[in-house]
Coordinates of C-alpha atoms in Angstrom, one line a residue:
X1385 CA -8.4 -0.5 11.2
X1386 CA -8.4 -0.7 7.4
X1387 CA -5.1 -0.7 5.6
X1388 CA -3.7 -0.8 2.0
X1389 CA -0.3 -1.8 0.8
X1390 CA 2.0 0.2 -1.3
X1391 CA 3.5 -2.5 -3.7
X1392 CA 5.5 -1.5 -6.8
X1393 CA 6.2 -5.2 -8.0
X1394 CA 10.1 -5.0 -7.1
X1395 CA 11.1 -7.9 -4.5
X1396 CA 10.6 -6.1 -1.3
X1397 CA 6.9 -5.1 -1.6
X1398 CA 6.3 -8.3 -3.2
X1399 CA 7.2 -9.9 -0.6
X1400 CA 4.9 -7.7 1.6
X1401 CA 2.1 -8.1 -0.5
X1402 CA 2.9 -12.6 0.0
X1403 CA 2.8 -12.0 3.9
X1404 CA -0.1 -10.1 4.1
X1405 CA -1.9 -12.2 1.6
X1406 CA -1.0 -15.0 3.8
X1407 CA -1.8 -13.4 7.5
X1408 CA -5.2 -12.6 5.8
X1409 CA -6.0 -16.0 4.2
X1410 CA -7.9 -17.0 7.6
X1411 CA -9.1 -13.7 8.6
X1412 CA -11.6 -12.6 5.7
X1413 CA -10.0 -9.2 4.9
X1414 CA -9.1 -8.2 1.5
X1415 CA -6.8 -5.1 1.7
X1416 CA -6.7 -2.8 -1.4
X1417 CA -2.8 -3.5 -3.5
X1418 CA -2.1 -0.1 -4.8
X1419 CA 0.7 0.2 -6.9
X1420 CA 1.3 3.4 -9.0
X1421 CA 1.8 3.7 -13.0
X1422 CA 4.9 6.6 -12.9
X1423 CA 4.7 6.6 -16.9
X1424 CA 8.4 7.1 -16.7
X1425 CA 9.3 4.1 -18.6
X1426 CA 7.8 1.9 -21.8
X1427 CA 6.6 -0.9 -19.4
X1428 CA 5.4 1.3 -16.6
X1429 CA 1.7 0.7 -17.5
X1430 CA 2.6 -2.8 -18.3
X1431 CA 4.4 -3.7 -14.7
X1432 CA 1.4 -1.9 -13.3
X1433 CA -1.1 -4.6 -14.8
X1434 CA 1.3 -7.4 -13.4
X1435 CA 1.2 -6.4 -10.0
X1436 CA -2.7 -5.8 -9.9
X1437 CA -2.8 -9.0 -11.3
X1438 CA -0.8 -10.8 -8.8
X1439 CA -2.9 -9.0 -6.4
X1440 CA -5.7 -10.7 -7.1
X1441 CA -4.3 -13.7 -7.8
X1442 CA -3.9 -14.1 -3.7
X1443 CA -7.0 -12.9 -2.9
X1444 CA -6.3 -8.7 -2.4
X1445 CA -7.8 -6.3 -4.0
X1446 CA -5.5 -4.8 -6.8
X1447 CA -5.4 -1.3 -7.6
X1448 CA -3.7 1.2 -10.4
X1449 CA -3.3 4.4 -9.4
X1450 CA -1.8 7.1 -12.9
X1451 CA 0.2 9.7 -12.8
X1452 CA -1.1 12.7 -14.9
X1453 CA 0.6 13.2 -18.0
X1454 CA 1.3 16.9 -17.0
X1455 CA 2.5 15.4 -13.6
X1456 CA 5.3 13.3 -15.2
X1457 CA 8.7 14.7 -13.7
X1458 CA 11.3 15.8 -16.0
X1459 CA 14.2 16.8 -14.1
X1460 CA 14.6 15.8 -10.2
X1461 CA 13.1 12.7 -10.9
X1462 CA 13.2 10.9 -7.6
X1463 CA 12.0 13.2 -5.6
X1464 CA 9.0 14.3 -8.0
X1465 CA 8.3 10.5 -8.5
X1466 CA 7.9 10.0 -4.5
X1467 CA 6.0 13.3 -4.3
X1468 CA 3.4 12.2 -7.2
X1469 CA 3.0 8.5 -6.1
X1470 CA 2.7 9.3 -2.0
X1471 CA -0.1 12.1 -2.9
X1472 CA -2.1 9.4 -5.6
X1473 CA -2.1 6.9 -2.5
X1474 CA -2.8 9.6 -0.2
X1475 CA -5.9 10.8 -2.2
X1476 CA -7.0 7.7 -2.8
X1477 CA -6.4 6.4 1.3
X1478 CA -8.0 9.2 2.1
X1479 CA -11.3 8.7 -0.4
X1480 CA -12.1 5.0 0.6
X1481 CA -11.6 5.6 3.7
X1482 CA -8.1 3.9 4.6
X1483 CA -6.4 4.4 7.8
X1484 CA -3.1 2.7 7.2
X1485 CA -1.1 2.2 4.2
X1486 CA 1.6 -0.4 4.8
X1487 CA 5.4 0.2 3.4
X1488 CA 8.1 -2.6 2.2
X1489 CA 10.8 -0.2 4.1
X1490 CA 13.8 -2.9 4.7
X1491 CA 16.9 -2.7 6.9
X1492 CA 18.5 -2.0 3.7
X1493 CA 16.8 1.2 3.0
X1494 CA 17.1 2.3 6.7
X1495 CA 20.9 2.4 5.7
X1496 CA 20.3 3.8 2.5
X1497 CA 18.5 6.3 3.9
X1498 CA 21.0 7.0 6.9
X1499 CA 23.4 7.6 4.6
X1500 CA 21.7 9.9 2.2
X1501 CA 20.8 12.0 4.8
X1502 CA 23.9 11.8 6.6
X1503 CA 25.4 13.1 3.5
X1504 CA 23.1 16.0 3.1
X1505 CA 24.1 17.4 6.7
X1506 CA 21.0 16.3 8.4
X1507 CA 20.7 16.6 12.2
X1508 CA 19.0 14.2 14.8
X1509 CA 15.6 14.2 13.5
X1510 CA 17.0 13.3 9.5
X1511 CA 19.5 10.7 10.8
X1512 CA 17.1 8.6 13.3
X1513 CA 15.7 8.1 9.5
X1514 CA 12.2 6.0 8.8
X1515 CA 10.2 5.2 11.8
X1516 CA 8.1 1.7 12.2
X1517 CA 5.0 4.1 12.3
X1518 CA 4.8 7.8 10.9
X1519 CA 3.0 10.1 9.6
X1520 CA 1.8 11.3 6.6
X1521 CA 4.8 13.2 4.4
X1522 CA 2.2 15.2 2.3
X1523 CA -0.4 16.8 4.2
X1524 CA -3.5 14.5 5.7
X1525 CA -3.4 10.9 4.9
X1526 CA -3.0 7.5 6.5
X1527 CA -0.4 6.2 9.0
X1528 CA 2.7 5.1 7.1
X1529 CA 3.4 1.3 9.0
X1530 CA 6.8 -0.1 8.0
X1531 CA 6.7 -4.1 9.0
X1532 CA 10.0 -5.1 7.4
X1533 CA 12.3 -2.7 8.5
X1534 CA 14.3 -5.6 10.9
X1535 CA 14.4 -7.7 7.5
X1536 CA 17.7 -7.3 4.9
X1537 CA 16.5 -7.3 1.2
X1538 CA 18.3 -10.7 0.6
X1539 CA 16.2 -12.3 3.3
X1540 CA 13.1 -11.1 1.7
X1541 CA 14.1 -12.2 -1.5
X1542 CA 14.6 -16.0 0.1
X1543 CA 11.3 -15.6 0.7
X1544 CA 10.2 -15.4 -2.7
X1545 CA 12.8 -17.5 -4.3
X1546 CA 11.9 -20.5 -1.6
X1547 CA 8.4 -20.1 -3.1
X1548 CA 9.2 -20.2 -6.9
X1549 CA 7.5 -16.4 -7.2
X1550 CA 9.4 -14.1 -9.3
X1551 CA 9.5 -10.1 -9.2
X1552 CA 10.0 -6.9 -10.9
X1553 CA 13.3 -5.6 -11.4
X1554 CA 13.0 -1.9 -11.9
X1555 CA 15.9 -0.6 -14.2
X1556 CA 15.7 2.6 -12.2
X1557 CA 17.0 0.8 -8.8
X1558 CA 20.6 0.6 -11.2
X1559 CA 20.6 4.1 -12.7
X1560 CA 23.9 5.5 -11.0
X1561 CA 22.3 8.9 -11.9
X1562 CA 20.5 8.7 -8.7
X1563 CA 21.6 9.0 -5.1
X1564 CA 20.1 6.4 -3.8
X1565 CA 21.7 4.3 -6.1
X1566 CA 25.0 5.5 -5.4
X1567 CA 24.4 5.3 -1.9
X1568 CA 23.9 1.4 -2.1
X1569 CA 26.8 0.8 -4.2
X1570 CA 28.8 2.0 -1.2
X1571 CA 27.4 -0.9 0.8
X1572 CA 29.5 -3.1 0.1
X1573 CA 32.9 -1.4 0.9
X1574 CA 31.3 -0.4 4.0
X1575 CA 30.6 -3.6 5.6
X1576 CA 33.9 -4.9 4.6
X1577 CA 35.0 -2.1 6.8
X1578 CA 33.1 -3.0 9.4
X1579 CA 30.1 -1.1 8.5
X1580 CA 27.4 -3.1 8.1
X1581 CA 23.7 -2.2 7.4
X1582 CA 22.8 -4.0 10.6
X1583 CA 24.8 -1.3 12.3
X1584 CA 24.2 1.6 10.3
X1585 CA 20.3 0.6 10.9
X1586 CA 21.3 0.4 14.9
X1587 CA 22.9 3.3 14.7
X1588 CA 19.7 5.0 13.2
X1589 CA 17.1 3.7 16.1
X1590 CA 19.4 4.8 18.3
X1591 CA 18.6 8.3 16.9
X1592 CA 15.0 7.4 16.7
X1593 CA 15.1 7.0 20.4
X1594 CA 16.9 10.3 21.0
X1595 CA 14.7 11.7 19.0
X1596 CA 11.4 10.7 20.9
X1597 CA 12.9 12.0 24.1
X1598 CA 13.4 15.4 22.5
X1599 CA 9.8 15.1 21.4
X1600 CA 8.5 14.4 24.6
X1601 CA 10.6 17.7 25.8
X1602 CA 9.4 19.7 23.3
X1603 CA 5.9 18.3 23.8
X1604 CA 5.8 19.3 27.6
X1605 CA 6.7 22.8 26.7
X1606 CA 4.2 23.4 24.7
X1607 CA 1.3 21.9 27.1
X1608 CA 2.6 24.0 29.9
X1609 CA 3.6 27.1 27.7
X1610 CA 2.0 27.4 25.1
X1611 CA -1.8 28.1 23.5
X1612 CA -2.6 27.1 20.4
X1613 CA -6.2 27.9 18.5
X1614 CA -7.4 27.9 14.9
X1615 CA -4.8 30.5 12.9
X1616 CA -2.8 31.5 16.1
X1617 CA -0.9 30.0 18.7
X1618 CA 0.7 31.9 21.7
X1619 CA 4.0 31.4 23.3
X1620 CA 5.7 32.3 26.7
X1621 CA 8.7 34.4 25.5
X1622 CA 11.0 33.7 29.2
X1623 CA 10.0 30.6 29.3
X1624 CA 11.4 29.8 25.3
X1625 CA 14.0 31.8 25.8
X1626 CA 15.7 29.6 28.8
X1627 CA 15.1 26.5 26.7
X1628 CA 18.2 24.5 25.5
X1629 CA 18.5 25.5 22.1
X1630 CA 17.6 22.5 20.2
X1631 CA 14.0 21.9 22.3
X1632 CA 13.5 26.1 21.6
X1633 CA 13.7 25.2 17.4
X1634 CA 11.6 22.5 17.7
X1635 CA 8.6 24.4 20.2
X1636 CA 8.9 26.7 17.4
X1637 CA 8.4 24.7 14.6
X1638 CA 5.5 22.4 16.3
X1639 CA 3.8 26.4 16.5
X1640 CA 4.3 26.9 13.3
X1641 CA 2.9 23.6 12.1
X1642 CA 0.3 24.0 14.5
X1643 CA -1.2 27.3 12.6
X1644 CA -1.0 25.5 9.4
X1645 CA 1.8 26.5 7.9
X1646 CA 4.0 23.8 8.5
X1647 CA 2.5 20.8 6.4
X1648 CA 3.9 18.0 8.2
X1649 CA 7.6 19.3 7.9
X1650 CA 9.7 22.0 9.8
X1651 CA 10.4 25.3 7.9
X1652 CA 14.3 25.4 6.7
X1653 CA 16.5 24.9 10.0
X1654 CA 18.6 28.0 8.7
X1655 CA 15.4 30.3 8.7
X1656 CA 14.5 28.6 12.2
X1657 CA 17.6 29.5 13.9
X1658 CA 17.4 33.3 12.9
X1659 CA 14.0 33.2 14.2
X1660 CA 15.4 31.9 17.6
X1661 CA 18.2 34.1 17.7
X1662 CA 15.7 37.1 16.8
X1663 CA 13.6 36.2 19.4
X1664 CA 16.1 36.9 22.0
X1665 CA 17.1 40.5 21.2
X1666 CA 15.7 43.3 23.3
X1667 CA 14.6 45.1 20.1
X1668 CA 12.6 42.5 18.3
X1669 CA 9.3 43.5 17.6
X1670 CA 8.1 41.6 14.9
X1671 CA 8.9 39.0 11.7
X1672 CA 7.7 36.4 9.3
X1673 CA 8.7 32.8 8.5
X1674 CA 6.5 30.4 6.7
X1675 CA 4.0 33.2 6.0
X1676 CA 3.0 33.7 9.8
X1677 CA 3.8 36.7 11.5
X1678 CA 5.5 36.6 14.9
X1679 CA 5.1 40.0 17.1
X1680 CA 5.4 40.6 20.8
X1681 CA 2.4 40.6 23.1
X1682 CA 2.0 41.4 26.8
X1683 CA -0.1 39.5 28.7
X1684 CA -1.1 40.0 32.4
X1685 CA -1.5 37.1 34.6
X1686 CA -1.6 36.8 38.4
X1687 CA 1.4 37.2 40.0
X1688 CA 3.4 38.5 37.5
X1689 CA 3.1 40.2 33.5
X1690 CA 4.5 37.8 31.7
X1691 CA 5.9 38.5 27.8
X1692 CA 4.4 36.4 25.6
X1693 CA 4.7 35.9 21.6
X1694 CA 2.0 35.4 18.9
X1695 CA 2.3 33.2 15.8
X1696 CA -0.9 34.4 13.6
X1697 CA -1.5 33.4 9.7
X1698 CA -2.7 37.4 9.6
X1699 CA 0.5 38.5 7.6
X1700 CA -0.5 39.2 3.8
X1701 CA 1.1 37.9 0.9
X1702 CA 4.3 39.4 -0.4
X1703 CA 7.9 39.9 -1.4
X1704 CA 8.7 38.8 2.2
X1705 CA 6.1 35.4 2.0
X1706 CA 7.8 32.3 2.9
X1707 CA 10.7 34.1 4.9
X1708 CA 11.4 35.9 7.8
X1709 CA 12.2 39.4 7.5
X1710 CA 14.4 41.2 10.0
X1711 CA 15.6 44.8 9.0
X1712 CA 19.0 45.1 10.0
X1713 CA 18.4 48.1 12.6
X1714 CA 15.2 46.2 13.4
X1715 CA 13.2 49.7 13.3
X1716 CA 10.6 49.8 10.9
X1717 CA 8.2 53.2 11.3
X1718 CA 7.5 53.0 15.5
X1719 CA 9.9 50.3 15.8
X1720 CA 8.4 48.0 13.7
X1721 CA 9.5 46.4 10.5
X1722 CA 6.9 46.4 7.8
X1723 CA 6.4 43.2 7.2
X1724 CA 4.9 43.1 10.8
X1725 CA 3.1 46.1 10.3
X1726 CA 1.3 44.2 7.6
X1727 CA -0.7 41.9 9.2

């Protein structure tokens, strides 16, 4: 399988780009270094250079991927920064043929991330946080594979130090305008409370694990009732309806995915739960989330009629796109509400 790393020059990825430069010494492969040139600071271009240098200097190849000028975030800069520099890998993965890209994720960020997320509200799936192996975030691209994630950022830096090689220190990774930052600063206090990273990161895979058994749940479902084909996918209305809750959200947002809608991510937990609860009156006909429409269909089978629901992509754009629409007194002209009557 042929793989890239994603290495930004700071001391984690470094330190990934060192082990994989040494694991491939004896095996004659050369993986692609791409690091990406954010033009959010003076030395952007500059550090960019470095690490393609370095690169090389080991024996990878080195790569700089640019952010477009027009592309250069302005306000909600972390999360437009990730967005820009996982799509440039992405496109780039995907053009030269790259299966894998490989991540300097630590135990550290796992944490980081835990916390974030735990702060935000998230449920099971935000707080079992970054898996070994995942997909994509953006659409189609390589496996994301996370090798350090059992390694603390001091340990890595060890690493570097024992070797005499020096890294980047991003001025960003200090800026207490950002969450993460803030996040880390907490760090500290926590483990003097007893809090360590080493359990916060324990604390996530044990998520992780809950997690995957959910999956599998959900997974089962849908191979026994469900039907999925290009634009449409079909569902067995009893059979969702006696689901525990949490497995019913999550058949319905693999169905929505699975039409195209999705892109990798579940539609806004809120919007699912109406959906769910919609579902379950008597007088539902019809609605829209993620721009698919969802009406009733009955479908005879031997013994019984079963009811049966329909996701299609056949609902036209407009003011209701992007969100599910359920009139009040659910009774639209025949008992359907427009939106449904659109498609």
């Amino acid at each position: 399988m042929r793989f890239a790393l994603a290495v930004s020059g700071g001391g984690d990825s470094l330190a990934l780009m060192h082990l994989v430069a040494a694991w491939t010494a004896k095996r004659r492969v050369k993986p692609p270094v791409l690091t990406v040139d954010h033009g959010l600071q003076k030395q952007s271009a500059t550090n960019a250079h470095r690490v393609a240098t370095w690169a090389r200097a080991v024996g990878l190849e080195g790569v700089v991927l640019r952010v477009a000028r027009k592309d250069i975030p302005q306000t909600n800069i972390e999360d437009a920064a990730r967005e820009a520099r996982y799509r440039l890998m992405g496109d780039w993965c995907r053009t030269h043929n790259i299966a894998a890209l490989l991540l300097a994720h630590t135990r550290d960020d796992q944490a980081e991330t835990f916390l974030l997320r735990l702060a935000r509200g998230s449920g099971v799936d935000g707080l079992s946080a970054m898996r070994p192996r995942s997909g994509f975030p953006f659409g189609e691209g390589p496996v994301l594979i996370r090798p350090l994630l059992g390694f603390s950022r001091a340990e890595l830096r060890n690493y570097l130090r024992e070797r005499h090689i020096g890294w980047i220190e991003d001025p960003m990774n200090a800026d207490p305008r950002f969450a993460r930052v803030k996040m880390r600063a907490l760090l500290p206090a926590l483990a003097e409370a007893g809090l360590s990273t080493e359990r916060i990161a324990a604390a996530a895979d044990h998520l992780s694990r809950a997690r995957r058994a959910l999956e599998e749940q959900t997974d089962a479902f849908l191979t026994v009732s469900a039907r999925v084909q290009p634009g449409s996918a079909l569902l067995d209305g009893v059979a969702l309806r006696r689901l525990p809750r949490e497995i019913g959200l999550r058949a319905l947002a693999g169905a929505l995915d699975a039409v195209g809608r999705g892109g990798g991510y579940r539609p806004r937990f809120a919007r699912l739960e109406r959906l769910f609860d919609a579902l379950a009156a008597e007088a539902f006909r019809g609605a829209t989330l993620g721009g698919a429409g969802w009406r009733p269909r009955l479908s005879v089978s031997k013994p019984l009629a079963r009811e049966r629901w329909q996701l299609s992509r056949s609902v036209r754009a407009g003011p209701t796109a992007g969100k599910m629409a359920v009139p009040k007194n659910n009774a639209g002209k025949g008992g359907v509400p427009p939106v449904a009557r659109n498609s």
